[in-house]
């Protein structure tokens, strides 16, 4: 069955939940945001609950009594700050390279939250406030009604962490746009859309051509006006260009904002869906032509407002649209060019079965009573293979509640949604760039699939077959060691397909099977050691003072490891000898025990024992003794990495600290303890 | 010492002092003159005291200010005592007044000044004043918008299908302690024959009234739509079930404030009428009286274009001009949406499952603009905050929550006002007070300020508050309850004076029912008095005397007319602007 999470609060808004790239869920919980972090520990709950409090972010209450009636908003009259909309940013934007939690409050302000957390005691704090970056006058220009993030785009000549766009819809009919990257400060540009309140924003995917990329931002106002901005960025500059993209088709008179959603790209075609109560318009956008070609018009059965839209793919390259309304009605149809076919409604049967199971679990069910199902939030995962469903069941006639719960893997029950193309797309995204598509989210999706399918070996077989073509044996790696391309940056380690394939396999073994794969672990460690030594040699030739004393200690460990483990590989010995020459020390060096200053021999890559019996744990990257307190843990494989304070900004330790910001072995994100 | 001791020994004299503090300088000077008379002739003094107690506001209007003669008549010690009392009263009232002002109107300069002017105008009225006072104090008349052109639409569809007339019994009603008289159905009775200054009508409509609605118009002729339940009964079907059946909507006509008659009757098969609401615009077509929104127990909302002069008196409505509904829920209430700019063409409805929906008549597709969950149970009322906040809407539901939301962005801009321990059956918006007037614990009428956090008690009743009504021309709040009593209260009496001041409650009429004799008694002519403390015991009143709906007339020149609909079928229409105390 699916993974239910019983929540103990009522949501403070519709559209109350959101999924991040690495599998976190966030819910609007009145004066705070409930965050569910997936846990891979054995004998622990599947989700760790964390909270982000909003009370601490508002230092001064606005003087709402000074406002005229036409300037007064209900949020100004509320004594507390209530979360109204939450959305995750793409990964890599926070200081710890996690996604930023973006919260829109009832006072129309936007805040960024990030975790400075310890294991099992998560705490999220406010790291930025958008009102300080927006113009304060007039008041309607800084009142935000909608928030949207674009996907990350990694241009060839830019940082592998990529950039993205952040959009804020204002009350004055403006859209504030800013380019965001890792630890960057927002710098907004405002564009007047000549409409009323901008209450809906949605980004399409990027279309990368050479060193530039374009995407579309669809905007909707409270009066139903639709505006589409075409945004182009270039890696040569930090700015972006915008142009109004016309929607060539006219809609019927509908003076209210629809729900906007973009599908994932399929064969250079993308769809923009406008979902009204009882009606759907889907506009086909051709990326090669750069314009909208046609649109589909479809009547929905339910008149209820939609709570979410999900675009699914099947194996024959057909896009299905799943629309779930607030009253729990699920409708699905395919986006074909010349025909709209309604399926035999297996999804409805699945939904009824799903709800009946939950009703039985969460309370007595009487056929005579009137039940009301409310879908508070319906958020697809970034890989479109599952969806988070936040719902509650109440009995209006007896004025009682039953429960509110979040179900993540509901759509795994639908056979037509899970397809090899989705799986392939997921794997391909992770193989290309783990910075943009973190492996934590990918492994979580695979785990959900594995839990729901009857044949559990299918997932593992598919994973092995998909990754086998990218794997490179140790022997082949050593043969081509001298011919490695692009060793100018350590971040390029996450762009290598073979390394990413090994990371996914190793991560899967740790994530699902709860067992270490020693072969994969050693292979990854070999590559890490040799790659860092080659990188160091290239940097030394450019900067003679690149190495500090701490850097030399790290390199000594690498040389010792190579002498011990790779003595039979000539090319590895050659690299190690060259490093040893630059260190100007003898080959039989040893570390000292911090407790008794005895000699510590390099015998193990995980633990170190001195002559007097003191045992120390080693850093998984630098293999130094973890005598200091500061360290961080990988959320997936629990490998420990020390946190250093380099004495100079340009040295090996500083580069390791800054650029190896996600786990080298599995691609997961770190938790700081 | 002699006059002082007499003053303390006389309770009525003590009350005079309290009243005089509230009214101001004029009354104080009058009291001094009365004390002089008291010394000379004690018997005559008593009569004068009673006269003053009966009509405390008359001296303010009739007697001009003559400070020199009054002060010259009194001696020096008495004048010193008067000045001391006057000073202390001002100090106390000024502090409380400022706090109440800021809580109600905020510190925005224009809003605050507007509030001050309104308080200065209305705080002296304990009961409904004369007509000239109503209209003269209105600073501006809100312009009603006309509906968009619908020339292509057909008129109301009615046919010659056979239908039966309802059998209605005569009601035995006693007025002013007179002998009961048999009131025939649909025959208006004037209960104020002996008092030509008062004007009003009592009608036996023959249907258990649940909703009344005045037609917005700028002409002299007034129309009143009246609807009710299917049958006379203490119990009814569940509000969550669809019921239908033959029922009627009566349209009454008021001409020249003297003639009240039934214009025509609309028959339908939609079940009990839960709510009637005229579109708040003036019809531009002479053949159409107006647009009437009807919410019935079959769970659908219908909009009827009511003809001004139908061919027949009994009209059967086969199909409404606009019909809106859902398959999974019942529409329970509605309100027309008057936008800040533009014409009125949208209706906001509440449903039995706690959802809110917005319909647009002009939309070619018969789909709501939004249909979102909002409450957890049956939504009982939806009210728009006209005129200063036309985008805010108030809702009450059976989950005991009262909520307010902004229709421009209902997902973000919404918040609960309060959670009550009982179902809040009615809620209104008073624009002069910038406050929400609702009932708390089903028996207390409270004022909840929009900007501040203060809640003031306006009235307490022994029965459940069923209906409240406000007007844009005056601040008087009409309260109807299950005890058969309709009262009006001036909430500015709470704002214009000190903390301890309470507003007098003027009981307009009281309906009583005797089950043994199967007769009713309608009493009026009550004196305004302070609200009594609520009794501890709960008394269940007969269902026949429950007043289900009160509504002020919203047209200029007729703002003092109050319509009251009762569960026994009695409709009372009365011009309160001509109220004079005997």
Coordinates of N, CA and C in Angstrom, one line a residue, chain B residues 108-236:
Chain B
X108 N -7.1 56.1 9.8 CA -7.1 56.7 8.5 C -8.0 58.0 8.6
X109 N -7.4 59.1 8.1 CA -8.0 60.4 8.5 C -9.4 60.5 7.9
X110 N -9.6 60.1 6.7 CA -10.9 60.3 6.1 C -11.9 59.4 6.8
X111 N -11.6 58.2 7.0 CA -12.5 57.2 7.7 C -12.8 57.7 9.1
X112 N -11.8 58.2 9.8 CA -12.1 58.7 11.1 C -13.0 59.9 11.2
X113 N -12.7 60.8 10.3 CA -13.6 62.0 10.3 C -15.0 61.6 9.8
X114 N -15.1 60.7 8.9 CA -16.5 60.2 8.6 C -17.2 59.6 9.7
X115 N -16.4 58.8 10.5 CA -17.0 58.2 11.7 C -17.5 59.2 12.7
X116 N -16.7 60.3 12.9 CA -17.0 61.3 13.9 C -18.3 62.0 13.4
X117 N -18.4 62.3 12.2 CA -19.7 63.0 11.7 C -20.9 62.1 11.9
X118 N -20.7 60.8 11.6 CA -21.8 59.9 11.8 C -22.2 59.8 13.2
X119 N -21.3 59.7 14.1 CA -21.6 59.6 15.5 C -22.3 60.9 16.0
X120 N -21.8 62.0 15.6 CA -22.5 63.2 16.1 C -23.9 63.3 15.6
X121 N -24.2 62.7 14.4 CA -25.5 62.8 13.9 C -26.5 61.8 14.6
X122 N -26.0 60.6 14.8 CA -26.9 59.5 15.2 C -26.9 59.1 16.6
X123 N -26.0 59.7 17.4 CA -25.9 59.1 18.8 C -27.1 59.5 19.7
X124 N -27.8 60.5 19.3 CA -28.9 61.0 20.1 C -30.2 60.3 19.9
X125 N -30.3 59.5 18.9 CA -31.6 58.9 18.6 C -31.7 57.5 19.3
X126 N -32.7 57.4 20.1 CA -32.9 56.1 20.8 C -33.8 55.2 19.9
X127 N -34.6 55.9 19.1 CA -35.5 55.1 18.2 C -35.5 55.7 16.9
X128 N -36.2 55.1 16.0 CA -36.2 55.6 14.6 C -36.8 57.0 14.6
X129 N -36.0 57.9 14.0 CA -36.5 59.3 13.9 C -37.4 59.5 12.8
X130 N -37.8 60.8 12.5 CA -38.7 61.1 11.5 C -38.1 60.9 10.1
X131 N -38.9 60.9 9.1 CA -38.4 60.6 7.8 C -37.4 61.7 7.3
X132 N -37.7 62.9 7.6 CA -36.8 64.0 7.2 C -35.4 63.8 7.8
X133 N -35.3 63.2 9.0 CA -34.0 63.0 9.6 C -33.3 61.9 8.8
X134 N -34.0 60.9 8.4 CA -33.4 59.8 7.7 C -32.7 60.3 6.4
X135 N -33.5 60.9 5.6 CA -33.0 61.3 4.3 C -32.0 62.5 4.4
X136 N -32.3 63.4 5.3 CA -31.5 64.6 5.3 C -30.0 64.3 5.7
X137 N -29.8 63.3 6.5 CA -28.5 63.0 7.0 C -27.6 62.2 6.0
X138 N -28.2 61.7 5.0 CA -27.5 60.9 4.0 C -26.6 61.8 3.2
X139 N -25.3 61.5 3.3 CA -24.4 62.4 2.6 C -24.4 62.2 1.1
X140 N -24.6 61.0 0.6 CA -24.6 60.8 -0.8 C -25.4 59.5 -1.1
X141 N -26.0 59.5 -2.2 CA -26.9 58.4 -2.6 C -26.0 57.5 -3.5
X142 N -26.0 56.2 -3.2 CA -25.2 55.3 -4.0 C -25.9 55.1 -5.3
X143 N -25.2 55.2 -6.4 CA -25.8 55.0 -7.7 C -25.9 53.6 -8.0
X144 N -27.1 53.2 -8.3 CA -27.4 51.8 -8.7 C -27.0 51.6 -10.2
X145 N -26.4 50.5 -10.5 CA -26.0 50.2 -11.8 C -27.1 49.4 -12.5
X146 N -27.1 49.6 -13.8 CA -28.1 48.8 -14.6 C -27.4 47.6 -15.1
X147 N -28.2 46.6 -15.3 CA -27.7 45.3 -15.8 C -27.4 45.4 -17.3
X148 N -26.4 44.6 -17.7 CA -26.1 44.6 -19.1 C -27.3 44.3 -20.0
X149 N -27.2 44.7 -21.2 CA -28.3 44.5 -22.1 C -28.5 43.0 -22.4
X150 N -29.7 42.6 -22.1 CA -30.1 41.2 -22.4 C -31.3 41.1 -23.3
X151 N -31.2 41.9 -24.4 CA -32.4 42.0 -25.3 C -32.6 40.6 -25.9
X152 N -31.6 39.9 -26.2 CA -31.8 38.6 -26.8 C -32.5 37.6 -26.0
X153 N -32.5 37.8 -24.7 CA -33.1 36.8 -23.8 C -34.6 36.9 -23.9
X154 N -35.2 35.7 -23.7 CA -36.7 35.7 -23.6 C -37.2 36.0 -22.2
X155 N -38.4 36.4 -22.2 CA -39.0 36.8 -20.9 C -39.3 35.5 -20.1
X156 N -39.7 35.7 -18.9 CA -40.0 34.6 -18.0 C -41.0 33.6 -18.7
X157 N -40.6 32.3 -18.6 CA -41.4 31.3 -19.2 C -42.5 30.9 -18.3
X158 N -43.7 31.2 -18.5 CA -44.8 30.7 -17.7 C -45.9 30.2 -18.7
X159 N -46.7 29.2 -18.2 CA -47.6 28.5 -19.0 C -49.0 28.4 -18.4
X160 N -49.9 27.8 -19.1 CA -51.2 27.6 -18.6 C -51.4 26.3 -18.0
X161 N -50.4 25.6 -17.5 CA -50.6 24.3 -16.9 C -51.5 24.4 -15.7
X162 N -52.4 23.4 -15.5 CA -53.3 23.5 -14.4 C -52.6 23.4 -13.1
X163 N -53.0 24.2 -12.2 CA -52.5 24.2 -10.8 C -53.6 24.5 -9.9
X164 N -53.4 24.2 -8.7 CA -54.4 24.3 -7.6 C -54.0 25.4 -6.7
X165 N -55.1 26.1 -6.2 CA -54.8 27.1 -5.2 C -54.7 26.5 -3.8
X166 N -53.8 27.1 -3.1 CA -53.6 26.6 -1.7 C -54.8 27.0 -0.8
X167 N -55.2 26.1 0.0 CA -56.2 26.4 1.0 C -55.5 27.0 2.2
X168 N -56.0 28.2 2.5 CA -55.4 29.0 3.6 C -56.5 29.3 4.6
X169 N -56.2 29.0 5.9 CA -57.1 29.3 6.9 C -57.0 30.7 7.3
X170 N -58.1 31.2 7.9 CA -58.1 32.5 8.5 C -57.3 32.5 9.9
X171 N -56.7 33.6 10.1 CA -55.9 33.7 11.4 C -56.7 34.6 12.3
X172 N -56.7 34.2 13.6 CA -57.3 35.0 14.6 C -56.2 35.9 15.3
X173 N -56.2 37.2 15.0 CA -55.2 38.1 15.5 C -55.9 39.2 16.3
X174 N -55.3 39.4 17.5 CA -55.7 40.5 18.3 C -54.7 41.6 18.3
X175 N -55.2 42.8 18.1 CA -54.3 44.0 18.1 C -54.6 44.9 19.3
X176 N -53.6 45.3 20.0 CA -53.7 46.3 21.1 C -54.7 45.9 22.1
X177 N -54.7 44.6 22.5 CA -55.6 44.1 23.5 C -57.0 44.2 23.2
X178 N -57.3 44.3 21.9 CA -58.7 44.3 21.4 C -59.1 42.9 21.3
X179 N -60.4 42.8 20.9 CA -60.9 41.4 20.7 C -60.3 40.9 19.4
X180 N -60.1 39.6 19.4 CA -59.5 39.0 18.2 C -60.4 39.2 16.9
X181 N -59.7 39.3 15.8 CA -60.5 39.4 14.6 C -59.9 38.4 13.6
X182 N -60.8 37.9 12.8 CA -60.4 37.0 11.8 C -59.8 37.7 10.6
X183 N -58.5 37.4 10.3 CA -57.8 38.0 9.2 C -57.8 37.0 8.0
X184 N -58.4 37.4 7.0 CA -58.5 36.6 5.8 C -57.2 36.5 5.1
X185 N -56.9 35.5 4.3 CA -55.6 35.4 3.6 C -55.5 36.5 2.5
X186 N -54.4 37.1 2.5 CA -54.0 38.1 1.5 C -54.8 39.3 1.5
X187 N -55.4 39.6 2.7 CA -56.2 40.8 2.9 C -55.4 41.6 3.9
X188 N -54.8 42.7 3.5 CA -54.0 43.5 4.5 C -54.9 44.2 5.5
X189 N -54.4 44.2 6.7 CA -55.1 44.9 7.8 C -54.2 46.0 8.4
X190 N -54.8 47.1 8.6 CA -54.1 48.3 9.1 C -54.2 48.3 10.7
X191 N -53.2 47.9 11.4 CA -53.3 47.9 12.9 C -53.3 49.3 13.5
X192 N -53.0 50.3 12.7 CA -52.9 51.7 13.3 C -54.0 52.6 12.8
X193 N -55.2 52.1 12.9 CA -56.3 52.9 12.4 C -56.5 54.1 13.3
X194 N -56.3 53.9 14.6 CA -56.5 55.0 15.5 C -55.4 56.0 15.6
X195 N -54.3 55.7 14.9 CA -53.2 56.6 14.9 C -52.8 57.0 13.5
X196 N -53.2 58.1 13.0 CA -53.0 58.4 11.6 C -51.5 58.7 11.3
X197 N -50.7 59.0 12.4 CA -49.3 59.3 12.1 C -48.5 58.0 11.8
X198 N -49.0 56.9 12.2 CA -48.3 55.6 11.9 C -48.9 54.9 10.7
X199 N -48.1 54.2 10.0 CA -48.5 53.5 8.8 C -47.9 52.1 8.8
X200 N -48.7 51.2 8.5 CA -48.3 49.8 8.5 C -49.4 48.9 8.1
X201 N -49.0 47.6 7.8 CA -50.0 46.6 7.4 C -49.6 45.3 7.9
X202 N -50.6 44.5 8.2 CA -50.4 43.1 8.7 C -51.2 42.3 7.7
X203 N -50.5 41.2 7.2 CA -51.1 40.4 6.2 C -51.0 38.9 6.6
X204 N -52.0 38.2 6.3 CA -52.0 36.7 6.5 C -51.7 36.2 5.1
X205 N -50.4 35.9 4.8 CA -50.0 35.5 3.5 C -50.3 34.0 3.2
X206 N -50.5 33.2 4.2 CA -50.9 31.8 4.0 C -49.8 30.9 3.8
X207 N -48.5 31.3 3.8 CA -47.4 30.5 3.7 C -46.4 30.8 4.8
X208 N -45.8 29.7 5.4 CA -44.8 30.0 6.5 C -43.6 30.8 5.9
X209 N -43.6 32.0 6.2 CA -42.6 32.9 5.6 C -41.2 32.6 6.0
X210 N -40.3 32.6 5.1 CA -38.9 32.4 5.4 C -38.0 33.5 4.8
X211 N -38.5 34.2 3.9 CA -37.7 35.2 3.2 C -38.5 36.3 2.6
X212 N -38.1 37.6 2.8 CA -38.7 38.7 2.2 C -37.6 39.5 1.6
X213 N -38.0 40.3 0.5 CA -37.0 41.1 -0.2 C -37.7 42.2 -0.9
X214 N -37.1 43.4 -0.6 CA -37.7 44.7 -1.2 C -37.0 44.8 -2.6
X215 N -37.8 45.3 -3.5 CA -37.3 45.5 -4.8 C -36.6 46.9 -4.9
X216 N -35.3 47.0 -5.4 CA -34.7 48.3 -5.5 C -35.4 49.0 -6.6
X217 N -35.7 50.3 -6.3 CA -36.4 51.1 -7.3 C -36.2 52.6 -6.9
X218 N -36.3 53.4 -7.9 CA -36.2 54.8 -7.7 C -37.6 55.5 -7.9
X219 N -38.6 54.7 -8.0 CA -40.0 55.2 -8.1 C -40.7 55.2 -6.8
X220 N -41.9 55.7 -6.8 CA -42.7 55.8 -5.6 C -43.3 54.4 -5.2
X221 N -43.6 53.6 -6.2 CA -44.2 52.3 -5.9 C -43.2 51.3 -5.5
X222 N -43.5 50.7 -4.3 CA -42.5 49.7 -3.8 C -43.1 48.3 -3.9
X223 N -42.2 47.4 -4.2 CA -42.6 46.0 -4.3 C -41.8 45.1 -3.3
X224 N -42.5 44.1 -2.8 CA -42.0 43.2 -1.8 C -42.2 41.8 -2.3
X225 N -41.2 41.0 -2.4 CA -41.3 39.6 -2.7 C -41.2 38.8 -1.4
X226 N -42.1 37.8 -1.3 CA -42.3 37.1 -0.1 C -42.3 35.6 -0.5
X227 N -41.5 34.8 0.2 CA -41.5 33.4 0.0 C -41.4 32.6 1.3
X228 N -41.8 31.3 1.2 CA -41.9 30.6 2.5 C -41.6 29.1 2.3
X229 N -41.9 28.4 3.3 CA -41.6 26.9 3.3 C -42.8 26.2 2.7
X230 N -42.7 24.9 2.6 CA -43.7 24.1 1.9 C -45.0 24.0 2.8
X231 N -44.7 23.7 4.0 CA -45.9 23.5 4.9 C -45.7 24.0 6.3
X232 N -46.8 24.2 7.0 CA -46.8 24.7 8.3 C -46.4 23.5 9.2
X233 N -45.3 23.5 9.8 CA -44.9 22.4 10.6 C -43.7 22.8 11.5
X234 N -43.6 22.2 12.7 CA -42.5 22.5 13.6 C -41.2 21.8 13.1
X235 N -41.4 20.7 12.4 CA -40.2 20.0 11.9 C -40.2 20.0 10.4
X236 N -39.1 19.8 9.8 CA -38.9 19.8 8.4 C -37.9 18.8 8.0

